[in-house]
Every structure is written in C-alpha cells, then in structure tokens.
Coordinates of N, CA and C in Angstrom, one line a residue:
X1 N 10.9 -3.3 22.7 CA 12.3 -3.2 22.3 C 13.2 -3.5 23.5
X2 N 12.8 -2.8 24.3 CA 13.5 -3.0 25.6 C 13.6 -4.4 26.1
X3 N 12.7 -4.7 26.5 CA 12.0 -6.7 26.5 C 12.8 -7.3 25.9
X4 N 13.1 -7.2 24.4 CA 13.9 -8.2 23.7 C 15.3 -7.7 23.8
X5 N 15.9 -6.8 24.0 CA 17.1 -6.4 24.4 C 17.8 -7.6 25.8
X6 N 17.1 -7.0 26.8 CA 16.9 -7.9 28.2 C 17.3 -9.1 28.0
X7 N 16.1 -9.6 27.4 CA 16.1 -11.6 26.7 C 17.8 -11.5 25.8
X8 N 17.8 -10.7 25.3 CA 19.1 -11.1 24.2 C 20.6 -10.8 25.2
X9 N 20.5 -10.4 26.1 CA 21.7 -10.2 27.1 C 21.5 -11.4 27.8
X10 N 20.5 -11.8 28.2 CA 20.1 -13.1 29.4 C 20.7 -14.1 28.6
X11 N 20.3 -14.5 27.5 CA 20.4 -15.5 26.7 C 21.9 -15.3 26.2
X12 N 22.7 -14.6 25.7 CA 24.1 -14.2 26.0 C 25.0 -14.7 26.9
X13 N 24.5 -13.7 28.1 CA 25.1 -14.5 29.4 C 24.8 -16.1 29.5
X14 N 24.0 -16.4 29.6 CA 23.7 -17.9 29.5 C 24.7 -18.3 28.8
X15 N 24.6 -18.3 27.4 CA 25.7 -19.2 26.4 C 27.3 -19.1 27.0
X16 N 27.4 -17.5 27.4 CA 28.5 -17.5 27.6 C 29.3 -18.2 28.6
X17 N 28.5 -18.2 29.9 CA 28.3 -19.5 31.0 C 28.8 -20.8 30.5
X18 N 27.7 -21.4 29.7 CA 28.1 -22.3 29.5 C 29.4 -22.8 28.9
X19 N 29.1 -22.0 27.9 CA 30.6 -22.1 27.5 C 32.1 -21.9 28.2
X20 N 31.9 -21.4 29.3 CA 33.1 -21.3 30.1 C 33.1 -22.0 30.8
X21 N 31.6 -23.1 31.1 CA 32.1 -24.3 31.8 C 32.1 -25.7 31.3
X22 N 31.6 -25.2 29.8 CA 32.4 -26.4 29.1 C 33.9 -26.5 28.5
X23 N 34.8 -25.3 28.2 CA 35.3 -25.1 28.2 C 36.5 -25.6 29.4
X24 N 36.1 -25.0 30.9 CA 36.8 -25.7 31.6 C 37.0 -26.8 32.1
X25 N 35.7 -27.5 31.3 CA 35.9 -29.1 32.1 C 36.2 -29.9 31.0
X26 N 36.7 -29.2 29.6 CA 37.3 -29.9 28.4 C 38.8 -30.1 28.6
X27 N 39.3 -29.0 29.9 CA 40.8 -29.1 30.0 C 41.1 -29.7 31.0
X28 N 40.5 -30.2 31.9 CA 40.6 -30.7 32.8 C 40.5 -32.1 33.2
X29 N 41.3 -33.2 33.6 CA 41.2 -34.5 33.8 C 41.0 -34.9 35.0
X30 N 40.2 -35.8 35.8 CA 40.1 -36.4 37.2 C 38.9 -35.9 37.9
X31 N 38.2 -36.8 38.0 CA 37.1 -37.1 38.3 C 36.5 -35.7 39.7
X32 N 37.8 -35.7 40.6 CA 37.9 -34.7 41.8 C 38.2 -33.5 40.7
X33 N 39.1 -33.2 40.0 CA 39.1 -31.7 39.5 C 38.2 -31.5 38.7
X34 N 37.7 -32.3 38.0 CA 36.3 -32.0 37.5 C 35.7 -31.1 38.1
X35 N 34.9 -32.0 39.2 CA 33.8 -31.5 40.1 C 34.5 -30.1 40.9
X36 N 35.6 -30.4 41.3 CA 36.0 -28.7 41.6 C 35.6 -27.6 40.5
X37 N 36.2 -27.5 39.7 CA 36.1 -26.9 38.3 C 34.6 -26.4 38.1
X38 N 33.6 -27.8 38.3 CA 32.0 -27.2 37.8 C 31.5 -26.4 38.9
X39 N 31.9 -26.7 40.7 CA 31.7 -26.2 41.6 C 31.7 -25.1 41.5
X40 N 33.2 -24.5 41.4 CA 33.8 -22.9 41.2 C 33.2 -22.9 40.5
X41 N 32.8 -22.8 38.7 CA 31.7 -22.3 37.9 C 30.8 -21.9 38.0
X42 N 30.0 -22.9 38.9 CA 28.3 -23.0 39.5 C 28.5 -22.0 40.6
X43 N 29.4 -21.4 41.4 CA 29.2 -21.1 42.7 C 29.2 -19.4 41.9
X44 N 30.4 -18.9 40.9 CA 30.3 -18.1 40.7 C 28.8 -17.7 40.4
X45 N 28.8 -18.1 39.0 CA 27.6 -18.1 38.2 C 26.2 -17.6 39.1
X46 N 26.0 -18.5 39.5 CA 24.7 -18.4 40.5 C 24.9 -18.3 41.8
X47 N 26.2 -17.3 42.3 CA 26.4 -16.4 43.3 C 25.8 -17.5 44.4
X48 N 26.6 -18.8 45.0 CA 25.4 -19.8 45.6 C 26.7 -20.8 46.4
X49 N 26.4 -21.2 47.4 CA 27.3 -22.4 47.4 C 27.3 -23.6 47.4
X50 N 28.0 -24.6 46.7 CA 27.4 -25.5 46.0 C 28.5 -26.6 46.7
X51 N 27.7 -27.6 46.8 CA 28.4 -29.2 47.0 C 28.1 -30.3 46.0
X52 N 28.7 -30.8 45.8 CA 28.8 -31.7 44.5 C 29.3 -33.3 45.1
X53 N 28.0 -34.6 44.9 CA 27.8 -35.3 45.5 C 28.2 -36.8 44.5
X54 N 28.8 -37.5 44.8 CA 29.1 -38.8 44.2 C 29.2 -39.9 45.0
X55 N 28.5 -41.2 44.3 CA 28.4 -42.1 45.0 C 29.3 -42.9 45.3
X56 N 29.3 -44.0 46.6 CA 30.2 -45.1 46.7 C 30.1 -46.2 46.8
X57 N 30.6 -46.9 46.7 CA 30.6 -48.2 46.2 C 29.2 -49.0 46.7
X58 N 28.5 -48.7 47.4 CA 27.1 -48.8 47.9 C 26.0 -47.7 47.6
X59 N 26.3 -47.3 46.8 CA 25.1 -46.2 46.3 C 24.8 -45.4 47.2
X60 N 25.4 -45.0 48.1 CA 25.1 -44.2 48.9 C 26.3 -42.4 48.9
X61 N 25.2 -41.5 48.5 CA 26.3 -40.1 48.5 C 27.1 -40.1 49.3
X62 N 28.1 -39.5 48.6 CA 29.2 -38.7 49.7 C 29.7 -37.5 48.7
X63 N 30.0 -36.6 50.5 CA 30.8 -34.9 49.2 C 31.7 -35.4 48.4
X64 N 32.2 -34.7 47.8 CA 33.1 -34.9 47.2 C 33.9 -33.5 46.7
X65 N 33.2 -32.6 46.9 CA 33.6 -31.1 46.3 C 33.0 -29.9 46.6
X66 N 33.3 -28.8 46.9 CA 31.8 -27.7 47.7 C 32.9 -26.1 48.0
X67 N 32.0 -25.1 47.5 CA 32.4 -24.4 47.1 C 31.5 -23.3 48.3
X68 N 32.2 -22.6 49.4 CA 31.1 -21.6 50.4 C 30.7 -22.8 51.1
X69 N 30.8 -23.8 51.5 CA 30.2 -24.7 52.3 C 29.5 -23.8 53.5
X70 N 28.6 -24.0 53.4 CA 27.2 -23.3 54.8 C 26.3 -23.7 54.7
X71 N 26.5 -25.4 53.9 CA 24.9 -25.8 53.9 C 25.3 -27.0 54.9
X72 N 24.4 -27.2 55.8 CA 24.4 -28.0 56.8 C 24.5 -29.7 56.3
X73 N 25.4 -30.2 56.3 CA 24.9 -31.6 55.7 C 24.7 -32.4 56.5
X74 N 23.7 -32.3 57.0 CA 23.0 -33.2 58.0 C 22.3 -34.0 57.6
X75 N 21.6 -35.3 58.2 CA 21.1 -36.6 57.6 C 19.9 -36.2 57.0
X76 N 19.3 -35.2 57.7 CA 17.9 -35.1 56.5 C 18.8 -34.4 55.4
X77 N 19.9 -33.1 54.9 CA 20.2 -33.0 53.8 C 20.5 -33.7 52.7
X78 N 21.6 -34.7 53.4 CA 22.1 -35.8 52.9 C 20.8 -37.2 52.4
X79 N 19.5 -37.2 52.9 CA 18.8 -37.6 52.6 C 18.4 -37.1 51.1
X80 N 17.6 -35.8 51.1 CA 17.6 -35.6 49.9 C 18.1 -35.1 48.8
X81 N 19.6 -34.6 49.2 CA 20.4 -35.4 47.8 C 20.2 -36.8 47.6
X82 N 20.2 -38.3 48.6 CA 20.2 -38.6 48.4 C 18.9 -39.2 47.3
X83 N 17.8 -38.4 47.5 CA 16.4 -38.9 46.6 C 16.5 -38.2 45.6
X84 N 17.5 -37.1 45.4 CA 17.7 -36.5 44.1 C 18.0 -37.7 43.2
X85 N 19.2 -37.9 43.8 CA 20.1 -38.8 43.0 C 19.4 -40.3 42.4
X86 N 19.0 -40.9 43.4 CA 18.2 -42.5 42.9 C 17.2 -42.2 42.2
X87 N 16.0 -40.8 41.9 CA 15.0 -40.3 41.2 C 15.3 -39.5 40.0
X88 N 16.6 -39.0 39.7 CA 16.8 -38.3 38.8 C 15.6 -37.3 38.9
X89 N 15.9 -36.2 39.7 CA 15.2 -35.3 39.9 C 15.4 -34.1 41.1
X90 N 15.1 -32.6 40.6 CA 15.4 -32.1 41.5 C 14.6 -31.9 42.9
X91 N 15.2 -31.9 43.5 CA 14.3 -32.0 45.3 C 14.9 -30.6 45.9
X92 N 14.3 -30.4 46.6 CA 14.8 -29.5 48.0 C 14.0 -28.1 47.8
X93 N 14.6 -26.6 48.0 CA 14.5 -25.6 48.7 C 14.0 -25.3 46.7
X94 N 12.5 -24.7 47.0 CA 11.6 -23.8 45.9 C 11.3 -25.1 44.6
X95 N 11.3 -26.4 45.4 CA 10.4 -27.4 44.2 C 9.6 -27.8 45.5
X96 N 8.7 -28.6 44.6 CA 7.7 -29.2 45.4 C 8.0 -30.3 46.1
X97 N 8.9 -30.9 46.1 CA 9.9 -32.1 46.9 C 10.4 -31.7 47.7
X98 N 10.3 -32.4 49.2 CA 10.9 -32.2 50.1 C 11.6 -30.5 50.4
X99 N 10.3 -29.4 49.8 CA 10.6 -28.0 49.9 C 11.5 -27.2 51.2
X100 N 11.5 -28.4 52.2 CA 12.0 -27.7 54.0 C 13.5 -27.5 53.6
X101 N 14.5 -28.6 52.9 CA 16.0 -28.7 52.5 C 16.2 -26.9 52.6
X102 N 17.5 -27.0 53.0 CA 18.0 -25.8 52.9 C 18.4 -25.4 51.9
X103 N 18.7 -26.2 50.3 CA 19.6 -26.3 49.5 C 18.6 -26.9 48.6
X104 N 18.7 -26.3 46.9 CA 18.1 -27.4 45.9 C 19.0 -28.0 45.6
X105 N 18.3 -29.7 45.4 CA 19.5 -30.4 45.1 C 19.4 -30.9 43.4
X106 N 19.9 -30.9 42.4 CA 19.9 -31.4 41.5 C 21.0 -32.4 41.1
X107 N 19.8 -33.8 40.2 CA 20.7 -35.0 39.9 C 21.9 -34.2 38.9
X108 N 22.8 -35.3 38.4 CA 23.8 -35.5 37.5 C 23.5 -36.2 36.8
X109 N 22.6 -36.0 35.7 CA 22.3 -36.8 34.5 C 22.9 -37.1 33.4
X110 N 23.6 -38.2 33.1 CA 24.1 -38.0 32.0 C 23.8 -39.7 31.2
X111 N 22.8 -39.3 30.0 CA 22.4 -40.4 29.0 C 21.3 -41.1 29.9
X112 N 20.9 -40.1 31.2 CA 19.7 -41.0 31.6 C 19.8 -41.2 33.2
X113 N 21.1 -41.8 33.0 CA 21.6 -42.3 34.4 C 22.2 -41.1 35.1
X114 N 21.6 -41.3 36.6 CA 22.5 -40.6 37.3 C 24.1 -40.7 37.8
X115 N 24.6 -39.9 38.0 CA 25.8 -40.4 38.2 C 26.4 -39.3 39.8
X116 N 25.4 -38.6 40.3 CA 25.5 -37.7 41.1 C 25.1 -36.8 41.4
X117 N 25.1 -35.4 42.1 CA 23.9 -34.9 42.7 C 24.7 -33.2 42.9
X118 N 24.1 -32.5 42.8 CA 24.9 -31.1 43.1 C 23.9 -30.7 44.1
X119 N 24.4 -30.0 45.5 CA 23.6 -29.5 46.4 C 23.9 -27.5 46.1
X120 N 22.9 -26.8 46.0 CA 23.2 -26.0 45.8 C 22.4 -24.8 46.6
X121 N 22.7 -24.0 47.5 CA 22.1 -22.7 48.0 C 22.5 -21.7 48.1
X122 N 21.4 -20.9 47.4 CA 21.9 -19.4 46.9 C 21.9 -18.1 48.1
X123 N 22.4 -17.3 47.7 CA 22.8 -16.3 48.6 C 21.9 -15.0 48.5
X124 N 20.8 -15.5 47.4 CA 19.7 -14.4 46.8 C 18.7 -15.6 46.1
X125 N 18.3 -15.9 47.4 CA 17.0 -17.1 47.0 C 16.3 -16.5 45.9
X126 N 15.6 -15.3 46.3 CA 14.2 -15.0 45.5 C 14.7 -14.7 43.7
X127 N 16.0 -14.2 43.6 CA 16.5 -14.1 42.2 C 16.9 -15.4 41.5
X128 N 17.2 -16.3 42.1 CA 17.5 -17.2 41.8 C 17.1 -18.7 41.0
X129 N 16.0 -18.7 41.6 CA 15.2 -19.7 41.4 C 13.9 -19.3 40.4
X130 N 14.2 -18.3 39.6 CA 13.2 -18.3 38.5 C 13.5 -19.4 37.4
X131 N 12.3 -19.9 36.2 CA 12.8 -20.6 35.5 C 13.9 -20.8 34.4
X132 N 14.3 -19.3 34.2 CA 15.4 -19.3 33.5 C 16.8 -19.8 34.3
X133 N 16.9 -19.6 35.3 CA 17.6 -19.9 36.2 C 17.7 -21.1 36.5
X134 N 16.9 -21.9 37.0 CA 16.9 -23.5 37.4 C 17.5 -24.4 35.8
X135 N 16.7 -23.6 34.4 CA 17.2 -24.3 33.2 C 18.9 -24.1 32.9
X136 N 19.2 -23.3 33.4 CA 20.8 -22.8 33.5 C 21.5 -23.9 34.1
X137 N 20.5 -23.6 35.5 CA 21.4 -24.6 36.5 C 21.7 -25.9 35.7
X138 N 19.9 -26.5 35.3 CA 20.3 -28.1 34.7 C 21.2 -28.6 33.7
X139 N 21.5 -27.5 33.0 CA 22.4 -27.4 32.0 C 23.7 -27.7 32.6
X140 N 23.8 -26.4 33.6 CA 25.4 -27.0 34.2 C 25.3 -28.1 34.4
X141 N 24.6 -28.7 35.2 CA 24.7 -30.0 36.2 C 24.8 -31.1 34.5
X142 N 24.2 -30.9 33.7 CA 24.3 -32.2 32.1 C 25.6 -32.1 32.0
X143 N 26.0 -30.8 32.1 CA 27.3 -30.7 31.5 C 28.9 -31.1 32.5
X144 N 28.2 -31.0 33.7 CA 29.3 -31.6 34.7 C 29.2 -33.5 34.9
X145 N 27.7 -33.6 34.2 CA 27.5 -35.1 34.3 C 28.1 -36.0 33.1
X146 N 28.2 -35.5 31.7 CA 28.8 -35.6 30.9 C 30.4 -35.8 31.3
X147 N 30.7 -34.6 31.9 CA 32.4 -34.7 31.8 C 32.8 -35.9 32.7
X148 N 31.9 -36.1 34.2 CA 32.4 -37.1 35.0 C 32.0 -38.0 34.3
X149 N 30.9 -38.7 33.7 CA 30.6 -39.6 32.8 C 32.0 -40.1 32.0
X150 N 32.3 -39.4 31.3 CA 33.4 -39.2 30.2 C 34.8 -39.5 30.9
X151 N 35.5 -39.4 32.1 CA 36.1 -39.4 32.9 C 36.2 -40.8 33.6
X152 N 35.1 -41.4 33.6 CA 34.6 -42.8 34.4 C 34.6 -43.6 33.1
X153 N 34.5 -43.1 32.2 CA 34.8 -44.3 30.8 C 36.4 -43.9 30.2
X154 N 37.1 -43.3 31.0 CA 38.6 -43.2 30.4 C 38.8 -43.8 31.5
X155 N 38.7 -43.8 32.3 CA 39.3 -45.0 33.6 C 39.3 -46.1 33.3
X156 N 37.6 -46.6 33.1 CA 37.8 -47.9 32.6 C 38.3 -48.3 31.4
X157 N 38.3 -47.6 30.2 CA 39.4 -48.1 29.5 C 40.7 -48.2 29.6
X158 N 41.0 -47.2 30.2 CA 42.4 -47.5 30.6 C 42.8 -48.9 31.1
X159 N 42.0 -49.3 32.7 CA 41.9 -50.4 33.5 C 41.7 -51.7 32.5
X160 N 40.9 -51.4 31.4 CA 40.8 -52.7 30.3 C 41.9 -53.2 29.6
X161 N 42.7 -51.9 29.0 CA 44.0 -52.0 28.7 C 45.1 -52.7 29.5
X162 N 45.1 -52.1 30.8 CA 46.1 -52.6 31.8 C 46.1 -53.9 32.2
X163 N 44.7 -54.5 32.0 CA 44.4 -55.9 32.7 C 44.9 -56.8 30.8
X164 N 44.4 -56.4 29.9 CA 44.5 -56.8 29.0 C 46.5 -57.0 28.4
X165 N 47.1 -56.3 28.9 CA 48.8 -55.7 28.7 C 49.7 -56.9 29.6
X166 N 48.2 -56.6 30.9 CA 48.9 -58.2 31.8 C 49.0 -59.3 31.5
X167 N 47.5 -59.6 31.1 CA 47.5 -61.0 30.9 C 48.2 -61.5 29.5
X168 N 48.3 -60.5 28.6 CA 49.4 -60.9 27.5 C 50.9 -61.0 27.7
X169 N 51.3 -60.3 28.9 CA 52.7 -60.4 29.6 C 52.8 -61.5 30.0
X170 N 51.5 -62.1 30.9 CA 51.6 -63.3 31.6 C 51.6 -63.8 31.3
X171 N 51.0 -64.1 30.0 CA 50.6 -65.2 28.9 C 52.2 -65.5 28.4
X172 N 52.8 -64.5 27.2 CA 54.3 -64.9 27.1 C 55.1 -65.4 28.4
X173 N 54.9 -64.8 29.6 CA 56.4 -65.5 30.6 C 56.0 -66.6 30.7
X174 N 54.8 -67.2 30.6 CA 54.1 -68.6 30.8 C 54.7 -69.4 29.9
X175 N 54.8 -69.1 28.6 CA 54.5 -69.6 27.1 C 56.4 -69.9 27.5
X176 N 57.4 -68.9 27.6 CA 58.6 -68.8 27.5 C 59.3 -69.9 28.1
X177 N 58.4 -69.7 30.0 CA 59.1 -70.5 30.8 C 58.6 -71.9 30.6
X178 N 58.0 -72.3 30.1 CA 57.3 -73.7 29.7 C 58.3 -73.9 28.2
X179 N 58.5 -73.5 27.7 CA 59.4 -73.7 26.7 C 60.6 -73.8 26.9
X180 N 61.2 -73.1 28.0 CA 62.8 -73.4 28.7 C 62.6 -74.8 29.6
X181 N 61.9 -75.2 30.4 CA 61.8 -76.3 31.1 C 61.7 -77.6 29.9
X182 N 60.8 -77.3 28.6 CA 60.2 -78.6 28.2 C 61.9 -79.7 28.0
X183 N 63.0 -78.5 27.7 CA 64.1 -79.6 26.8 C 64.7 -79.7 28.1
X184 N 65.1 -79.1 29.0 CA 66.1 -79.8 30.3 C 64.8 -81.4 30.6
X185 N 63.7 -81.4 30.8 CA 62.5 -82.1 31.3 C 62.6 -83.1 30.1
X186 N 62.9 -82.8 29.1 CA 63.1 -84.1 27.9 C 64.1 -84.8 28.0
X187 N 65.3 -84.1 28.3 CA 66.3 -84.8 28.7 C 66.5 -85.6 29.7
X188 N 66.0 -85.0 30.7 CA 66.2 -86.0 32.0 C 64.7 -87.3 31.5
X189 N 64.1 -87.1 31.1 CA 63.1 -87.8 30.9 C 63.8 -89.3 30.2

C-alpha cells in the first residue's frame, strides 16, 4: 500500500512538472525565451544546472541559455553535446556514451529531428539519474523541442508572408509606374 502510494505521488509530481512546463512555454514567444523558460523549469525540477544548446548556421552548437552554469564547456563537452545532437541521443555523465562528460547531454527531438541539445548536471548525481528520472528529463527536453520547433515554423511563416506582401507591393509599383510612363511615351512616340 505504501509502494503504490509512493508511485501515485511520483507520478503526480511528474504530471504536475510537466504541466508547468508546458504551460510555461505556451505563453511564451522567442526562440531565446523559450529556452530560458525550459532551463529555469529543468534546473528547478531536477535541482541541476542546465545549458541549452542550438545550432548555427553550420550545424555546429552554441549556448544559448544555462541556468547555475558550472559545467565546464570545454571542447571535449562541447564535443559531446555535439554527438548528442547529430545522433539524437543521449550521451555523457551515467549512459554508456562517452560516460567521462561532466554533464548528461540530451538531444531536442521534435518529429524526429533534432533541433538541439540540453546539457544537464545535477547537484545529487546518485538521485538523479534513476529511470524515472531520465524519462522526466526526456519528456522535458520533447517538450522544449516542440515549443522551439513551433517557434521556428512561426518565423518562417511569418518571413513567407513578408517576402510574399513585398513582392505583391512590388509587383503593383511596377504595374502602376509602367502605366504612368506608357501615355507620356505614346505621345512623344
């Protein structure tokens, strides 16, 4: 009785988690406050400090957001975020990948594709890293990958709009000023 008591608070807290960080990244716009937003969530949550990793224009990570920074990001760390990220998979500190990292790094999956990398080290390794724990974590990281996902497709529409708004602007001043010239140009003609 006790046992299932336990499980039914765990699984509680869990939902309720999540829900507070879906919740906060439903109200939130921009790609940077996003990732703040899931950071602080994630850092509370799993008492940990976390950096939150997006690519640039060459596929290669950069921070972008980090919450307790005291994880060394040095080129072997940055390394394996970086194999997180191209493998969709987690690497670093208590998996069998690249275990020396100071930090587990998990991808940002969203619909398959990565879209970036959360570096994360806890402040109470041994409690941490059980599997109810790591499924929590992946959950956040879906759910922070979704929102930046979602965030990167309102950009681009937008950008589709704006290019599309031009060229129809451009198109009329074109259409207009070619219509003012044709009768002075007939005349002299």
């Amino acid at each position: 009785m006790k046992i299932q008591t336990r499980l039914s608070r765990l699984r509680e807290r869990r939902t309720e988690a999540l829900y507070a960080l879906s919740r906060e990244l439903a109200s939130t716009r921009g790609t940077n406050e996003l990732l703040k937003a899931a950071v602080k969530q994630i850092s509370e949550v799993f008492e940990s400090s976390v950096t939150a990793f997006l690519p640039n224009g060459q596929g290669r990570l950069e921070p972008r957001s980090e919450k307790a920074p005291d994880v060394d990001l040095s080129t072997k760390e940055m390394g394996v975020a970086q194999w997180s990220y191209d493998l969709g998979q987690m690497a670093g500190k208590v998996t069998d990948t690249l275990p020396d990292a100071e930090a587990l790094y998990v991808p940002l999956l969203a619909s398959g594709e990565p879209v970036g990398a959360l570096g994360v080290k806890s402040r109470f390794p041994d409690r941490f890293f059980i599997p109810e724990q790591l499924h929590l974590l992946e959950a956040f990281a879906h759910q922070t990958a979704m929102a930046v996902l979602g965030d990167r497709l309102a950009e681009e529409k937008q950008q589709a709009q704006l290019e599309t708004e031009t060229e129809r602007l451009r198109s009329s001043l074109l259409s207009s000023v070619s219509h003012d010239l044709r009768t002075p140009l007939a005349t002299i003609k």
